[in-house]
Short mmCIF file of C-alpha atoms in Angstrom, two decimals:
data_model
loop_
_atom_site.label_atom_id
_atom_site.label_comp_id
_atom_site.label_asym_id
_atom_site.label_seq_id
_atom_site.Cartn_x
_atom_site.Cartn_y
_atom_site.Cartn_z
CA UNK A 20 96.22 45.55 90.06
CA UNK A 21 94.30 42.81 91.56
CA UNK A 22 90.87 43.33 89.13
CA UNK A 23 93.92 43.25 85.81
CA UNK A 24 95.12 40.11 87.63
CA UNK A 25 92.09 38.40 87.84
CA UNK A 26 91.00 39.52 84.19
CA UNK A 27 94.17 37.99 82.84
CA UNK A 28 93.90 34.94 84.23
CA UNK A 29 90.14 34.90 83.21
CA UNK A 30 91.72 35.61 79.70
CA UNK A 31 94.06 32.27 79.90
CA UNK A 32 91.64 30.18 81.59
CA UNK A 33 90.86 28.12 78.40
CA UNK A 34 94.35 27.29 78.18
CA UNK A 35 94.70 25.19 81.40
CA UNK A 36 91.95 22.66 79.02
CA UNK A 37 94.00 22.99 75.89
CA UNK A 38 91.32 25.50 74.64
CA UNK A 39 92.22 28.95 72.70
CA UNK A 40 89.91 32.15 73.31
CA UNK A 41 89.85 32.55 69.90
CA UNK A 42 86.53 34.15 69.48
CA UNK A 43 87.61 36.96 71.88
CA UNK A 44 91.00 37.22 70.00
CA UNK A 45 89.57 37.47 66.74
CA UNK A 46 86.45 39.93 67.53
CA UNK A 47 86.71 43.02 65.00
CA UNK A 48 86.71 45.37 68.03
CA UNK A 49 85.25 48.78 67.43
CA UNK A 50 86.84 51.71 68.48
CA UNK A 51 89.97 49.96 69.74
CA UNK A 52 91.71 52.96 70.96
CA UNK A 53 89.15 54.34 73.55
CA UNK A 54 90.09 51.46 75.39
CA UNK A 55 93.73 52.03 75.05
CA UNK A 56 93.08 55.34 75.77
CA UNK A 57 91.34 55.03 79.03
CA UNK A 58 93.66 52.65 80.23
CA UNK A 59 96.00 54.80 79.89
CA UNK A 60 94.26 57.69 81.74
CA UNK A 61 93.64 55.42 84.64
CA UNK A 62 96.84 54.53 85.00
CA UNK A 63 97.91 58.06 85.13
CA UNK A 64 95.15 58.83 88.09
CA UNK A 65 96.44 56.40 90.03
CA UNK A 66 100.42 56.65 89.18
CA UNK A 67 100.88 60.46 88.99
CA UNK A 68 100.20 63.15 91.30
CA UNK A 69 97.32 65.47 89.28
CA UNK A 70 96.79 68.98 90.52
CA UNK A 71 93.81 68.94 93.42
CA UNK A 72 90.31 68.12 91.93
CA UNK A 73 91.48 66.83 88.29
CA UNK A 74 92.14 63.35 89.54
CA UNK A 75 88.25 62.45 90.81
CA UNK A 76 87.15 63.96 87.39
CA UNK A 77 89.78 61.98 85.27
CA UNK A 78 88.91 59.37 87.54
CA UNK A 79 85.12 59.00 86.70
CA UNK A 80 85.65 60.24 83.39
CA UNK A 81 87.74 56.83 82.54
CA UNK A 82 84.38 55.08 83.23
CA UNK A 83 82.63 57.02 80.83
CA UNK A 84 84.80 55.66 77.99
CA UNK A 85 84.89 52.34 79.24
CA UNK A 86 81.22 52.24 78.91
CA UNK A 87 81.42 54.28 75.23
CA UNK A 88 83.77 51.03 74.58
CA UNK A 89 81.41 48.20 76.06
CA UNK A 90 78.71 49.87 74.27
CA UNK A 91 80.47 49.96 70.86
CA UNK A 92 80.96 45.83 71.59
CA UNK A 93 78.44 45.29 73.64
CA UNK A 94 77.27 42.16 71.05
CA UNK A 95 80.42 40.40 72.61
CA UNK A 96 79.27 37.75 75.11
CA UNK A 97 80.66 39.12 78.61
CA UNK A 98 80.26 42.60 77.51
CA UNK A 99 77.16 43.35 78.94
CA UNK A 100 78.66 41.54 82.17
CA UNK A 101 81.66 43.75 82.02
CA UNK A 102 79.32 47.03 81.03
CA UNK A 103 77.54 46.53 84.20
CA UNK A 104 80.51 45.55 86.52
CA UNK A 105 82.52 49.37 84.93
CA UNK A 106 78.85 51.13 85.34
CA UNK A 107 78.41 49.52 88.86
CA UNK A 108 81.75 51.67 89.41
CA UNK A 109 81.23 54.31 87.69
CA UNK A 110 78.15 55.74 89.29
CA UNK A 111 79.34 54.72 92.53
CA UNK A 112 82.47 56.70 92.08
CA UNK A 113 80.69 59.88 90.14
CA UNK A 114 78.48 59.81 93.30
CA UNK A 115 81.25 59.85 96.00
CA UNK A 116 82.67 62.62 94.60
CA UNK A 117 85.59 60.40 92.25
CA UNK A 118 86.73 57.69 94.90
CA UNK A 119 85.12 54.28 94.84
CA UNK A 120 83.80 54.04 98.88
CA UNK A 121 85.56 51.06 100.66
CA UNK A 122 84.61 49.41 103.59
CA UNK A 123 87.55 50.30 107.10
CA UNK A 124 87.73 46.27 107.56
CA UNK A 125 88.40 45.26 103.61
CA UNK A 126 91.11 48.35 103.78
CA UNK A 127 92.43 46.77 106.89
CA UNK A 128 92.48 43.19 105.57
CA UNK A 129 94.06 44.60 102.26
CA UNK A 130 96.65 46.64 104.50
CA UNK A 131 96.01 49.54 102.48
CA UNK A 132 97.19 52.48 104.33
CA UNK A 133 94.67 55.14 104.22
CA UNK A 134 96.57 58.73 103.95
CA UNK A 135 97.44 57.75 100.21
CA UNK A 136 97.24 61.38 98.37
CA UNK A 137 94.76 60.25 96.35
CA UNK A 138 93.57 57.05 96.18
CA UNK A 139 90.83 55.61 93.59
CA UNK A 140 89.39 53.61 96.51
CA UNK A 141 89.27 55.17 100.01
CA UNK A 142 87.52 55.04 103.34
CA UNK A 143 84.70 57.90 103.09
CA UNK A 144 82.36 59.89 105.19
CA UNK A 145 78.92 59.52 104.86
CA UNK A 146 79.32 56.97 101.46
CA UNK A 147 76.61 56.99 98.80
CA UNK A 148 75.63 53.23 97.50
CA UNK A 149 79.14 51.90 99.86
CA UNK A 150 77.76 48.26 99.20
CA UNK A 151 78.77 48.78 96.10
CA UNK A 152 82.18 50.21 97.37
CA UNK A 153 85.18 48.16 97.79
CA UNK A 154 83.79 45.90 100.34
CA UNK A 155 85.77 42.82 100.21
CA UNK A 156 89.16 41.80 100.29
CA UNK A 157 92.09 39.94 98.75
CA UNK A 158 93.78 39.75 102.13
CA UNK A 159 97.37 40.47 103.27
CA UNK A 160 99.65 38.26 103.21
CA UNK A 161 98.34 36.60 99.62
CA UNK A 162 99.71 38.43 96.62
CA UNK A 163 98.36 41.65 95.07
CA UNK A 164 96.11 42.20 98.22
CA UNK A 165 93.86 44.84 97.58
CA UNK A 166 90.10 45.54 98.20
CA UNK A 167 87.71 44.56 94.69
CA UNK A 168 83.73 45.60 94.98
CA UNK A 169 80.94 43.70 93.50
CA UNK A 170 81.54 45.99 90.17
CA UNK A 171 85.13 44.56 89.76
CA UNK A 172 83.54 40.66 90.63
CA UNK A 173 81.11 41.41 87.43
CA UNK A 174 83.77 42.61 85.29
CA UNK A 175 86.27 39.62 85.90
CA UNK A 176 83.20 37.43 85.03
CA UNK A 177 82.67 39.29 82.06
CA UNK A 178 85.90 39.09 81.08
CA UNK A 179 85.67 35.00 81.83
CA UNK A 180 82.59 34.51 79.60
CA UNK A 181 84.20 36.37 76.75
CA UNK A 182 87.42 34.18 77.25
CA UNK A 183 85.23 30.90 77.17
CA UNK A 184 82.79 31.50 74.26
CA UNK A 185 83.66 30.55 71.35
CA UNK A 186 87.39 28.95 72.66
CA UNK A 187 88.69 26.66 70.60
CA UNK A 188 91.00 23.62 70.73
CA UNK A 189 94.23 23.74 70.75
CA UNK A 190 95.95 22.53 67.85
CA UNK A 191 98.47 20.23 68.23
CA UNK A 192 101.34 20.04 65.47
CA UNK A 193 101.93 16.29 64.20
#
């Protein structure tokens, strides 16, 4: 919730200067609904309780549409940002077996309690690439605390650059 936070507010950022993200807005998107679609799928990893072994697979198999999407747009400025933040992720997760490693003191900061059933970022054994794991945290008692990684930092820039290229001003009626 905190990386969909961020990106939103990335999104409106042109506003606070009286500037429209028009150029994002009016991209001719290919392939609109893979995004949809793995949106969707990720929020039913993380929401509903999947039979043991299909959540880590759904889980890294969201990535792998999320790049088929940035890959489709990648001539978007910020996608390639945003490709590398979801790939950062995505391998990181495929290698840890479908959890994105995270780091005991960004859990703790985050107050994330770690006996979740299945979480999309956990404390792991023995983690594969954990600096790119959830490593840093959006502390408790600030809103939306959570641990983010350097993956979901990327992304949220992406995200930024596509908001601010090609904004436009505002209008303003007579």
């Amino acid at each position: 919730m905190l990386v969909l936070a961020a990106c939103l507010l990335a999104l409106a950022s042109p506003l606070v200067v009286g500037r429209w993200p028009a150029g994002l807005l009016l991209h001719r998107w290919r392939a609109p609904l893979l995004i949809w679609a793995t949106l969707a799928v990720q929020v039913v990893v993380v929401e509903v309780r999947l039979p043991h072994g299909l959540a880590p697979v759904a889980h890294v198999l969201t990535y792998v549409l999320a790049l088929g999407f940035l890959w489709l747009n990648r001539r978007l400025p910020g996608a390639v940002l945003v490709g590398l933040g979801a790939a950062s992720n995505g391998l990181t997760i495929a290698l840890n077996g479908g959890v994105l490693p995270a780091s005991r003191w960004a859990t703790s900061a985050a107050g994330i309690d770690p006996h979740l059933a299945f979480a999309n970022s956990a404390v792991v054994d023995h983690p594969v690439l954990p600096w790119l794991g959830d490593v840093f945290a959006w502390p408790v008692p600030l809103p939306l605390a959570n641990t983010f990684s350097v993956g979901d930092a990327l992304v949220v820039a992406g995200v930024a650059v596509a908001a601010w290229t090609g904004a436009r001003p505002v209008r303003r009626a007579a």
